[in-house]
Coordinates of C-alpha atoms and ligand atoms in Angstrom, one line a residue:
M5 CA -7.4 32.2 -7.2
A6 CA -11.0 32.6 -8.7
H7 CA -13.8 30.4 -7.9
G8 CA -15.7 28.2 -10.5
P9 CA -16.7 25.1 -11.9
V10 CA -13.1 23.9 -11.8
Q11 CA -12.4 25.1 -8.3
D12 CA -15.5 24.1 -6.5
W13 CA -15.1 20.8 -7.9
R14 CA -11.2 20.3 -6.5
E15 CA -12.4 21.9 -3.0
G16 CA -15.1 19.0 -3.3
A17 CA -12.5 16.2 -4.2
R18 CA -10.2 17.5 -1.2
K19 CA -13.2 16.8 1.2
M20 CA -14.1 13.5 -0.4
A21 CA -10.6 12.3 0.0
S22 CA -10.3 12.6 3.5
R23 CA -13.7 11.7 4.5
V24 CA -13.3 8.2 6.2
I25 CA -16.3 5.7 7.1
P26 CA -15.2 4.0 10.0
V27 CA -15.1 -0.1 9.5
D28 CA -16.5 -2.5 12.1
V29 CA -14.7 -3.5 15.2
F30 CA -12.2 -6.4 14.4
D31 CA -9.4 -8.5 15.6
L32 CA -6.8 -9.5 12.4
V33 CA -4.6 -11.6 12.9
I34 CA -1.2 -11.3 11.0
F35 CA 0.8 -14.9 10.8
G36 CA 3.9 -13.5 9.5
G37 CA 3.8 -10.7 11.8
T38 CA 7.3 -10.2 12.0
G39 CA 8.2 -10.7 8.4
D40 CA 9.0 -8.0 6.2
L41 CA 5.7 -7.8 4.3
A42 CA 4.4 -6.7 7.0
R43 CA 6.6 -4.0 8.1
R44 CA 7.2 -3.1 5.1
K45 CA 3.2 -2.3 3.9
I46 CA 0.5 -4.1 6.4
L47 CA 1.8 -2.7 9.9
P48 CA 2.2 0.7 8.5
G49 CA -0.8 0.5 6.7
L50 CA -2.7 -0.4 9.1
Y51 CA -1.2 3.2 11.2
R52 CA -2.5 5.0 8.7
R53 CA -6.1 4.0 8.9
F54 CA -6.1 4.1 12.3
R55 CA -4.6 8.1 12.2
A56 CA -7.3 8.5 10.0
G57 CA -9.9 7.7 12.3
Q58 CA -11.4 4.1 9.7
M59 CA -9.7 1.6 12.4
P60 CA -11.8 1.7 15.3
R61 CA -9.1 2.4 18.5
D62 CA -11.0 -1.0 20.1
A63 CA -10.1 -3.3 17.0
R64 CA -7.0 -5.9 18.0
I65 CA -3.9 -6.4 16.1
I66 CA -2.3 -9.8 16.7
G67 CA 1.0 -10.3 15.4
A68 CA 1.7 -14.3 15.2
A69 CA 4.8 -15.8 14.2
R70 CA 7.5 -17.8 15.1
S71 CA 10.1 -15.4 17.0
E72 CA 9.7 -15.6 20.4
L73 CA 8.3 -12.2 21.6
D74 CA 6.0 -10.5 24.0
D75 CA 3.2 -7.6 23.7
A76 CA 5.7 -5.0 24.6
G77 CA 8.9 -6.6 22.1
Y78 CA 6.2 -6.6 19.6
R79 CA 4.9 -3.2 20.1
A80 CA 8.8 -1.8 19.4
L81 CA 9.2 -3.8 16.2
V82 CA 5.8 -2.0 15.3
A83 CA 6.9 1.5 15.6
E84 CA 10.2 0.7 14.1
A85 CA 8.7 -0.5 11.1
V86 CA 6.2 2.3 11.3
R87 CA 8.7 5.2 11.4
E88 CA 11.2 4.0 9.0
H89 CA 8.3 3.3 6.5
L90 CA 6.5 6.0 7.1
E91 CA 7.7 9.7 5.8
P92 CA 7.6 12.3 9.2
E93 CA 4.3 14.0 7.7
K94 CA 2.3 10.5 7.7
R95 CA 2.6 9.7 11.4
D96 CA 2.8 11.4 14.6
E97 CA 4.2 10.0 17.9
E98 CA 1.3 10.3 20.0
S99 CA -1.1 8.6 17.5
L100 CA 1.3 6.0 17.1
A101 CA 1.2 4.8 20.7
A102 CA -2.4 4.9 20.9
F103 CA -2.0 2.5 17.6
L104 CA 0.6 0.6 19.5
E105 CA -2.5 -0.1 22.5
T106 CA -4.2 -2.3 20.3
V107 CA -1.3 -4.4 18.7
H108 CA -0.4 -7.5 20.6
Y109 CA 2.1 -10.2 20.1
V110 CA 1.8 -14.8 20.1
T111 CA 4.3 -17.1 19.3
V112 CA 2.5 -19.4 17.0
D113 CA 4.0 -22.6 15.5
A114 CA 1.8 -23.2 11.7
R115 CA 2.4 -26.8 11.9
G116 CA 2.5 -27.3 15.2
D117 CA 1.0 -26.7 18.5
A118 CA 2.6 -23.7 20.1
G119 CA 0.9 -20.8 21.0
W120 CA -2.5 -21.0 19.0
K121 CA -4.3 -21.9 22.8
E122 CA -3.0 -18.2 23.7
L123 CA -4.2 -17.1 20.2
C124 CA -7.2 -18.0 20.8
A125 CA -8.0 -16.3 24.1
L126 CA -7.4 -13.3 22.0
I127 CA -10.0 -13.2 19.7
R128 CA -13.5 -12.2 20.5
E129 CA -16.2 -14.1 20.0
G130 CA -18.9 -12.1 17.7
T131 CA -15.9 -9.8 15.9
V132 CA -15.0 -10.2 12.7
H133 CA -11.9 -11.7 12.4
A134 CA -9.6 -11.8 10.2
F135 CA -6.1 -13.7 9.6
Y136 CA -3.2 -12.8 6.8
F137 CA -1.5 -15.2 6.0
S138 CA 1.8 -13.6 5.2
V139 CA 3.7 -16.3 5.6
A140 CA 5.5 -18.9 2.9
P141 CA 3.0 -20.5 0.9
S142 CA 4.2 -24.1 1.9
L143 CA 2.1 -22.6 5.5
F144 CA -0.7 -21.6 4.2
G145 CA -2.8 -25.2 4.0
D146 CA -1.2 -25.7 7.6
L147 CA -2.7 -22.4 8.8
A148 CA -6.5 -23.3 7.8
E149 CA -6.0 -26.6 9.0
R150 CA -5.6 -25.2 12.4
L151 CA -7.6 -22.4 12.4
R152 CA -10.3 -25.0 11.9
A153 CA -9.1 -27.5 14.5
H154 CA -9.2 -24.6 16.7
R155 CA -12.6 -23.5 16.3
L156 CA -11.7 -19.9 14.2
A157 CA -12.5 -21.0 11.0
D158 CA -16.3 -19.8 12.3
G159 CA -19.1 -18.0 9.9
K160 CA -17.0 -14.7 11.3
A161 CA -13.6 -15.5 9.7
R162 CA -11.6 -14.5 6.6
I163 CA -8.9 -15.3 5.3
V164 CA -6.1 -13.2 3.5
V165 CA -3.6 -15.0 0.7
E166 CA -0.4 -13.9 0.0
K167 CA 0.8 -14.4 -3.5
P168 CA 2.5 -16.4 -4.9
F169 CA -0.9 -18.4 -5.2
G170 CA 0.5 -21.6 -6.7
H171 CA 3.4 -22.0 -9.0
D172 CA 1.4 -24.1 -12.2
L173 CA -2.3 -25.1 -12.5
E174 CA -1.6 -28.0 -10.4
S175 CA -0.5 -26.7 -7.4
A176 CA -3.3 -23.8 -7.8
R177 CA -5.8 -26.0 -7.9
E178 CA -4.7 -28.2 -5.1
L179 CA -4.6 -24.8 -2.5
N180 CA -8.0 -24.2 -3.9
R181 CA -8.9 -27.2 -2.1
T182 CA -7.5 -27.5 1.0
L183 CA -7.9 -23.8 1.4
A184 CA -11.6 -25.2 0.7
R185 CA -12.5 -27.6 3.1
H186 CA -11.8 -25.4 5.7
F187 CA -13.5 -21.7 4.6
D188 CA -15.9 -21.1 2.0
E189 CA -15.1 -18.9 -1.0
S190 CA -16.8 -16.1 0.3
Q191 CA -14.4 -15.9 3.1
I192 CA -11.3 -16.3 1.0
Y193 CA -9.7 -13.4 0.2
R194 CA -6.3 -14.2 -2.4
I195 CA -4.4 -10.6 -2.5
D196 CA -3.3 -8.7 -5.8
H197 CA -2.3 -5.6 -4.5
Y198 CA -2.3 -3.9 -8.1
L199 CA -6.1 -4.2 -7.9
G200 CA -6.4 -1.6 -4.9
K201 CA -4.3 1.0 -6.2
E202 CA -7.0 4.2 -6.5
T203 CA -6.4 4.4 -9.8
V204 CA -7.2 1.1 -11.1
Q205 CA -10.2 1.6 -9.4
N206 CA -10.6 5.2 -11.0
L207 CA -10.4 2.7 -14.1
M208 CA -13.6 0.8 -14.1
A209 CA -15.4 4.7 -12.9
V210 CA -14.1 6.2 -15.8
R211 CA -14.9 3.2 -17.9
F212 CA -18.4 2.3 -16.6
S213 CA -19.7 5.4 -15.5
N214 CA -19.4 7.8 -18.2
I215 CA -21.1 7.8 -21.9
L216 CA -17.4 8.9 -23.5
F217 CA -15.4 6.2 -23.8
E218 CA -18.0 2.5 -23.5
P219 CA -18.8 3.2 -27.0
L220 CA -15.4 3.5 -28.6
W221 CA -14.1 0.8 -26.4
N222 CA -13.9 -1.7 -28.7
A223 CA -12.0 -3.1 -31.8
Q224 CA -13.2 -0.8 -34.6
Y225 CA -11.8 2.1 -32.0
V226 CA -8.9 1.4 -30.1
D227 CA -6.2 0.7 -32.8
H228 CA -4.4 -1.1 -29.5
I229 CA -3.1 -1.6 -25.9
Q230 CA -0.1 -1.5 -24.2
I231 CA 0.6 -2.5 -20.6
T232 CA 3.8 -2.1 -19.5
V233 CA 5.1 -2.9 -15.6
A234 CA 8.8 -1.9 -15.6
E235 CA 11.3 -2.3 -12.4
T236 CA 14.8 -0.4 -12.8
V237 CA 15.5 -3.0 -9.8
G238 CA 17.4 -6.3 -10.2
V239 CA 16.4 -9.5 -8.1
A240 CA 19.1 -9.2 -5.0
G241 CA 17.5 -10.8 -2.4
R242 CA 14.8 -12.8 -3.6
G243 CA 17.1 -15.0 -5.8
E244 CA 16.2 -18.2 -4.5
Y245 CA 12.6 -17.7 -5.5
Y246 CA 13.0 -16.0 -8.7
D247 CA 15.0 -17.8 -10.2
K248 CA 12.5 -20.7 -10.1
A249 CA 9.6 -18.3 -10.6
G250 CA 10.4 -15.8 -13.7
A251 CA 8.8 -13.2 -15.1
L252 CA 5.8 -15.1 -16.4
R253 CA 4.8 -16.4 -13.3
D254 CA 6.0 -13.5 -11.4
M255 CA 4.1 -10.6 -13.3
V256 CA 2.5 -12.0 -15.9
Q257 CA 0.2 -14.5 -14.6
N258 CA -1.2 -11.9 -11.7
H259 CA -0.9 -8.4 -11.7
M260 CA -0.6 -8.2 -15.6
M261 CA -3.3 -10.4 -16.3
Q262 CA -5.7 -8.7 -13.7
L263 CA -5.1 -5.3 -15.5
L264 CA -5.8 -7.2 -19.2
C265 CA -8.8 -7.8 -18.0
L266 CA -9.5 -4.6 -16.4
I267 CA -9.4 -3.1 -19.7
A268 CA -11.4 -6.1 -21.8
M269 CA -14.3 -6.8 -19.6
E270 CA -17.5 -6.1 -20.5
P271 CA -19.7 -4.1 -18.4
P272 CA -20.3 -5.9 -15.4
Y273 CA -24.6 -5.5 -14.2
R274 CA -23.8 -4.0 -11.0
F275 CA -20.1 -3.5 -9.3
D276 CA -20.9 -6.3 -7.3
P277 CA -17.8 -8.9 -6.3
D278 CA -19.1 -12.0 -8.7
A279 CA -20.5 -9.6 -11.2
V280 CA -17.3 -7.9 -11.6
R281 CA -15.0 -11.2 -11.3
D282 CA -17.4 -13.1 -13.5
E283 CA -16.5 -10.5 -16.3
K284 CA -12.8 -10.8 -15.5
L285 CA -12.9 -14.7 -16.1
K286 CA -14.6 -14.4 -19.6
V287 CA -11.3 -12.4 -20.4
I288 CA -9.4 -15.0 -19.3
R289 CA -10.9 -17.8 -20.6
A290 CA -10.8 -15.6 -24.2
L291 CA -7.3 -15.7 -24.5
K292 CA -5.5 -17.2 -27.4
P293 CA -2.8 -19.6 -26.3
L294 CA 0.9 -18.4 -27.2
T295 CA 3.6 -20.1 -28.0
A296 CA 7.3 -19.6 -26.9
R297 CA 8.0 -18.6 -30.3
D298 CA 5.0 -15.6 -29.8
I299 CA 6.9 -14.2 -26.8
V300 CA 10.6 -12.5 -26.6
R301 CA 12.2 -13.3 -23.2
G302 CA 14.9 -11.5 -21.7
Q303 CA 17.8 -11.8 -18.8
Y304 CA 19.8 -8.6 -17.8
D305 CA 23.0 -8.9 -18.3
A306 CA 25.9 -7.4 -16.0
G307 CA 26.4 -3.5 -16.6
P308 CA 29.1 -1.1 -15.2
G309 CA 29.4 -1.8 -11.7
I310 CA 25.8 -4.3 -12.0
P311 CA 25.6 -7.7 -11.7
S312 CA 24.0 -9.9 -14.1
Y313 CA 20.9 -12.0 -12.9
R314 CA 23.0 -15.4 -13.2
E315 CA 25.3 -13.6 -10.9
D316 CA 23.0 -12.0 -8.6
V317 CA 21.0 -15.8 -8.4
G318 CA 23.9 -17.5 -8.1
N319 CA 23.0 -19.6 -10.9
P320 CA 25.8 -19.3 -14.0
D321 CA 23.8 -21.3 -16.1
S322 CA 19.8 -19.6 -15.5
F323 CA 17.5 -19.7 -18.6
T324 CA 15.2 -18.2 -16.1
E325 CA 13.8 -14.8 -17.8
T326 CA 13.6 -10.9 -16.0
F327 CA 12.0 -9.5 -19.4
V328 CA 9.1 -10.5 -21.4
A329 CA 7.2 -8.9 -24.1
M330 CA 4.3 -10.3 -26.2
K331 CA 1.1 -9.8 -27.9
V332 CA -2.3 -11.2 -26.6
E333 CA -5.3 -11.7 -28.5
V334 CA -8.8 -12.0 -26.8
S335 CA -10.8 -13.7 -29.1
N336 CA -14.4 -11.9 -28.6
W337 CA -16.8 -10.2 -30.1
R338 CA -15.3 -6.3 -28.8
W339 CA -11.4 -7.3 -29.1
E340 CA -11.3 -9.4 -32.3
G341 CA -8.4 -7.1 -34.5
T342 CA -7.2 -5.4 -31.4
P343 CA -3.7 -6.3 -29.6
F344 CA -2.8 -6.1 -26.4
Y345 CA 1.2 -5.9 -25.7
I346 CA 2.2 -5.9 -23.0
R347 CA 6.0 -6.1 -21.5
T348 CA 7.7 -5.8 -18.1
G349 CA 10.8 -6.8 -16.9
K350 CA 14.1 -6.0 -14.1
R351 CA 16.5 -2.9 -14.4
L352 CA 14.5 -1.7 -16.8
K353 CA 15.4 2.4 -17.6
A354 CA 12.5 3.7 -15.5
R355 CA 9.9 2.2 -12.7
A356 CA 7.0 2.7 -13.7
S357 CA 3.8 1.1 -14.6
E358 CA 1.2 1.8 -17.1
I359 CA -1.7 1.2 -19.6
A360 CA -2.3 2.9 -22.7
V361 CA -5.7 2.1 -24.9
V362 CA -4.1 4.1 -28.3
F363 CA -7.4 4.5 -30.6
R364 CA -7.2 4.7 -34.0
E365 CA -6.4 7.7 -36.8
P366 CA -9.8 9.5 -37.2
P367 CA -10.6 8.0 -40.9
H368 CA -9.9 10.8 -42.7
A369 CA -6.9 13.8 -42.7
I370 CA -8.7 17.1 -43.0
F371 CA -5.6 19.3 -41.8
G372 CA -2.9 17.0 -43.0
Q373 CA -1.8 16.0 -39.6
P374 CA 0.8 12.9 -39.2
R375 CA -1.0 9.8 -38.6
D376 CA 1.8 8.2 -36.5
G377 CA -1.9 6.5 -34.7
Q378 CA -0.5 8.3 -31.3
G379 CA -3.2 10.8 -31.5
N380 CA -5.8 9.8 -28.8
V381 CA -4.7 7.9 -26.0
L382 CA -5.6 7.0 -23.2
V383 CA -2.9 6.7 -20.3
I384 CA -3.5 4.8 -17.0
R385 CA -0.6 5.5 -15.1
L386 CA -0.4 3.2 -11.4
Q387 CA 2.9 3.8 -10.4
P388 CA 4.9 6.9 -10.0
N389 CA 2.3 9.6 -9.6
E390 CA -0.6 7.5 -10.4
G391 CA -3.9 9.6 -12.7
I392 CA -5.4 9.5 -16.1
N393 CA -4.7 11.7 -18.8
L394 CA -6.2 11.5 -21.9
W395 CA -4.4 13.0 -24.7
V396 CA -6.1 14.7 -27.7
R397 CA -4.7 17.0 -30.7
I398 CA -5.5 20.9 -30.8
K399 CA -4.9 23.5 -32.6
E400 CA -1.0 24.8 -31.3
P401 CA -2.0 28.6 -30.4
G402 CA -0.7 31.1 -32.1
P403 CA -1.0 32.7 -35.4
G404 CA 1.3 30.1 -37.3
G405 CA -1.8 28.7 -39.1
M406 CA -3.4 24.9 -38.3
R407 CA -0.7 23.1 -36.5
L408 CA -1.6 20.1 -34.5
V409 CA -0.6 19.6 -31.3
E410 CA -1.0 16.7 -28.8
V411 CA -1.6 17.9 -25.0
P412 CA -3.0 16.1 -22.2
L413 CA -6.7 16.0 -20.6
D414 CA -5.8 15.6 -17.0
M415 CA -7.7 13.5 -14.9
S416 CA -5.6 12.8 -12.1
F417 CA -6.6 13.3 -8.4
A418 CA -3.0 14.3 -7.5
E419 CA -3.2 18.1 -8.8
A420 CA -6.6 18.6 -7.7
L421 CA -6.3 17.3 -4.4
G422 CA -3.0 18.6 -3.7
P423 CA -1.6 17.6 -0.9
A424 CA -4.9 15.9 0.5
A425 CA -3.8 13.4 -2.0
A426 CA -1.5 11.9 0.4
E427 CA -4.5 10.8 2.6
V428 CA -5.8 8.5 -0.2
P429 CA -5.0 5.0 0.9
E430 CA -2.2 2.9 -0.2
A431 CA -3.4 -0.2 -2.1
Y432 CA -2.8 -2.8 1.0
E433 CA -4.4 -0.3 3.8
R434 CA -7.6 -0.2 1.3
L435 CA -7.9 -4.2 0.5
I436 CA -7.0 -4.6 4.0
M437 CA -9.8 -2.6 5.3
D438 CA -12.6 -4.2 2.4
V439 CA -12.2 -7.7 4.1
I440 CA -12.9 -5.8 7.5
R441 CA -15.8 -5.0 5.4
G442 CA -16.3 -8.2 3.6
N443 CA -15.9 -6.8 0.1
Q444 CA -14.3 -9.3 -2.1
T445 CA -14.4 -7.2 -5.5
L446 CA -10.9 -6.5 -5.2
F447 CA -9.5 -9.6 -4.6
M448 CA -9.4 -12.5 -6.9
R449 CA -11.5 -15.1 -7.0
G450 CA -10.6 -19.3 -7.6
D451 CA -11.7 -19.6 -10.2
E452 CA -10.0 -16.9 -12.1
V453 CA -6.5 -18.0 -10.6
E454 CA -7.0 -21.0 -12.1
A455 CA -7.5 -19.7 -15.6
A456 CA -4.8 -17.9 -15.1
W457 CA -2.3 -20.8 -14.8
A458 CA -4.8 -22.7 -17.4
W459 CA -3.4 -19.9 -20.1
I460 CA 0.0 -20.0 -18.5
D461 CA 1.4 -22.8 -18.2
P462 CA 1.0 -24.5 -21.7
L463 CA 3.4 -21.0 -22.7
I464 CA 5.8 -21.4 -19.7
A465 CA 6.1 -25.3 -20.5
D466 CA 6.9 -24.8 -23.8
C467 CA 9.6 -21.8 -22.6
E468 CA 10.8 -24.4 -20.6
S469 CA 10.8 -26.9 -23.0
C470 CA 12.6 -25.1 -26.2
G471 CA 16.1 -25.4 -25.1
E472 CA 16.6 -21.4 -25.9
P473 CA 17.9 -19.3 -23.6
P474 CA 16.8 -15.7 -22.7
I475 CA 17.9 -12.9 -24.8
L476 CA 20.9 -10.8 -22.7
Y477 CA 20.2 -6.9 -22.5
E478 CA 21.8 -4.3 -21.2
P479 CA 20.9 -2.6 -17.5
G480 CA 19.1 0.5 -17.6
S481 CA 17.5 -0.8 -20.9
W482 CA 14.1 -1.3 -22.6
G483 CA 14.8 -5.0 -22.7
P484 CA 16.1 -6.8 -25.7
E485 CA 15.8 -5.3 -29.4
E486 CA 13.6 -8.1 -30.2
S487 CA 11.0 -6.3 -27.7
A488 CA 10.9 -2.9 -30.2
M489 CA 10.2 -4.9 -32.9
L490 CA 7.7 -7.2 -31.8
M491 CA 5.8 -3.3 -32.2
H492 CA 7.6 -2.2 -35.6
R493 CA 6.7 -5.2 -37.0
E494 CA 3.1 -4.2 -37.4
G495 CA 3.6 -0.7 -37.7
R496 CA 3.5 0.3 -34.0
R497 CA 5.7 0.9 -31.4
W498 CA 5.7 1.4 -27.7
R499 CA 4.7 5.0 -25.9
E500 CA 7.9 6.3 -24.5
I501 CA 7.6 6.2 -20.8
R502 CA 9.3 8.2 -18.1
E503 CA 9.6 7.9 -14.3
Ligands
NAD628 P1 9.2 -13.2 5.4 O1 10.2 -14.6 5.1 O2 10.5 -11.8 5.5 O3 8.5 -13.8 6.9 C1 7.8 -14.9 7.1 C2 7.5 -14.8 8.2 O4 6.6 -16.0 8.8 C3 8.0 -14.5 9.6 O5 7.3 -13.8 10.3 C4 8.3 -15.9 10.4 O6 8.1 -15.3 11.9 C5 7.2 -16.2 10.2 N1 6.7 -18.0 10.1 C6 8.2 -19.1 9.2 N2 7.5 -20.2 9.5 C7 6.3 -20.3 10.9 C8 6.0 -20.7 11.3 N3 6.2 -22.4 11.2 N4 5.2 -20.5 11.9 C9 4.5 -19.5 12.0 N5 5.8 -18.4 11.5 C10 6.3 -18.3 10.5 O7 8.8 -13.5 4.4 P2 7.4 -12.2 3.7 O8 8.5 -11.3 2.6 O9 7.3 -11.2 4.7 O10 6.9 -13.0 3.0 C11 5.1 -13.3 3.7 C12 4.4 -13.8 2.1 O11 4.6 -12.1 1.3 C13 5.4 -14.7 1.2 O12 4.4 -15.7 0.8 C14 5.5 -14.0 0.2 O13 5.6 -14.7 -1.2 C15 4.6 -12.9 0.2 N6 4.6 -11.2 -0.5 C16 5.7 -11.0 0.0 C17 6.1 -9.6 -0.6 C18 7.1 -8.9 0.0 O14 7.3 -7.9 -0.4 N7 7.8 -9.2 1.0 C19 5.6 -9.3 -1.8 C20 4.7 -10.2 -2.4 C21 4.3 -10.9 -1.7

C-alpha cells in the first residue's frame, strides 16, 4: 500500500493505541469481589490493564466478600472469570499467572466486624487505596462507615460507587449525605460506565478541538438530536430489581441524561473534572419538565417462544415500562427550538446505542435534491462498532448527471487501527485506571445525580399516578407504534439502526 498522510496517520494511531502510561502502585479492594459485576467486568478489565503494562506488578487487588475463601480459592475464581469473559486473543496463561500473584482475598461482612482487621493488614500505608463498592446499594452506607471506623478513609482513599445511585431524589440525597460524612467529594467516584467509552470521550474531542463543528452546534443549524439505547435482551435474572425501577430509572436518569449532557453542554473552560461537570449540571437544570402525557411508555409482550415482561418478572399486573420514547427540550440560548428525542428499550430489534445529530437542510436546494432532513448527520455510535461518522451529500460518481448520494466520512478508530483496536481499553478498565490516577472527569458529581433525579422524579410520579398501563409492544420491534408517531407528528423519523 502506498504511503501518504492517511497511512502515516494510521500508523501513528496504532502506536498511540498501544501506548500505555503505567499508573502508580495501588491497593484496590473490591467489595463484592465474588459477584457478577466483579467477575464479568472488573476483574477481566484489571487483568487487561495488567497485561498491557499499565497496572504495576506490585499493585494489590483484594477481593472482599462474604464467601469463605482463601487467596488460592479466590485466585481460582479470578482465573476462571478471566478465561470465561475474555476472548483467547486477549489473554495468555503466563501473564494471567503473574496477574494472579497480585490478587488476595478476605472474607468481610459489610454489616459486621468480621474480616476488617485482616483487610486493614493488607492495605499498605502510603499507597493509593481504592475501595470499589460492587455490592447492593443498601450496603454502601455500611461500607463507608466501617472504612472510617477502621481508619481506612484517609486522604489516600477513594471509593467507587456503582449504580443505581438512589431510586429517587430523596434517597440519592440521603446516600450523598451518608458518603459525605466519611469522605470528601473529591474521593467519591460515582460510576456511569457509558462515560468510560472511547467514543463518548471522542465526542468531546471532536466537539471541542475542531473549529468545524462548534459554530454549527446550536438550534440554528441542528434540526434535532436522536439518542437511542436499544437492547435485545429482556429482564430475565434482574426482574426483581427491574420491576421496581423501569426504563426511566434504569436508563434515562443516568446513561441517557449523561449522553444528552455531553451533546448539549457548553465548552468547559478546561478539560478538568469540575469544569466539565459544572457544564453538564447546567444542562440538566435547563431541561423542561415533562408529564406522563408527553412520553411513550411501552412494555414488551410475549412473542413466539418468548415470554412477556410480566411472565419474566412473575408479576401479572406490572405497569413497569421496559421502553420509553420522549422529546426532551433544553431551555437555553443554544438549544431553544432543537428537540432531543430519546428512546430506550428492552427486547428491541437490535442491540445498539447511538446518538445522531441531524443538521438542518441548506436554505436553498439548487440541485433539486430531496429535502428529507437526512443530508448531514453526525452519528456517534457507542455499541457495537464504536465510532463516529459524518454523513455528507456528494455527487453520485459517473456520467449520470448531477445526482446526489449520501456517504459517510468515517472518523472511527476501529478501521484505522485494525487489530490494535482490540487494545483500546473498555469502559470499566479506563474508569478504574482514572480512579487510581485521581481523575474524576468521567464520574458523576453528587449535585449532578441529584439534579437528574430532581428532573425525572415528577415525571415518574406522574406516570405512576396516571393509572395508564404501558403500551404493549412486540419483541423484536422498535417499540410501540406511538414512538414512531412521536416523530412523524413533527415531520421527522427515527434513523434506521442496524447492529
Ligand atoms: P451480586 O449479587 O452478583 O454480588 C454481590 C456481592 O456482594 C457478592 O460478592 C457478595 O458476597 C457480596 N456481599 C453481599 N452481602 C455482603 C455483606 N454483608 N458483606 C460483604 N459482602 C457482601 O451483585 P452484582 O450483580 O455483582 O452487583 C454489584 C453492584 O453493582 C450492585 O450495586 C449493582 O446494582 C451494580 N451493578 C451491577 C451490574 C451487573 O452487570 N451485574 C451492572 C451495573 C451495576
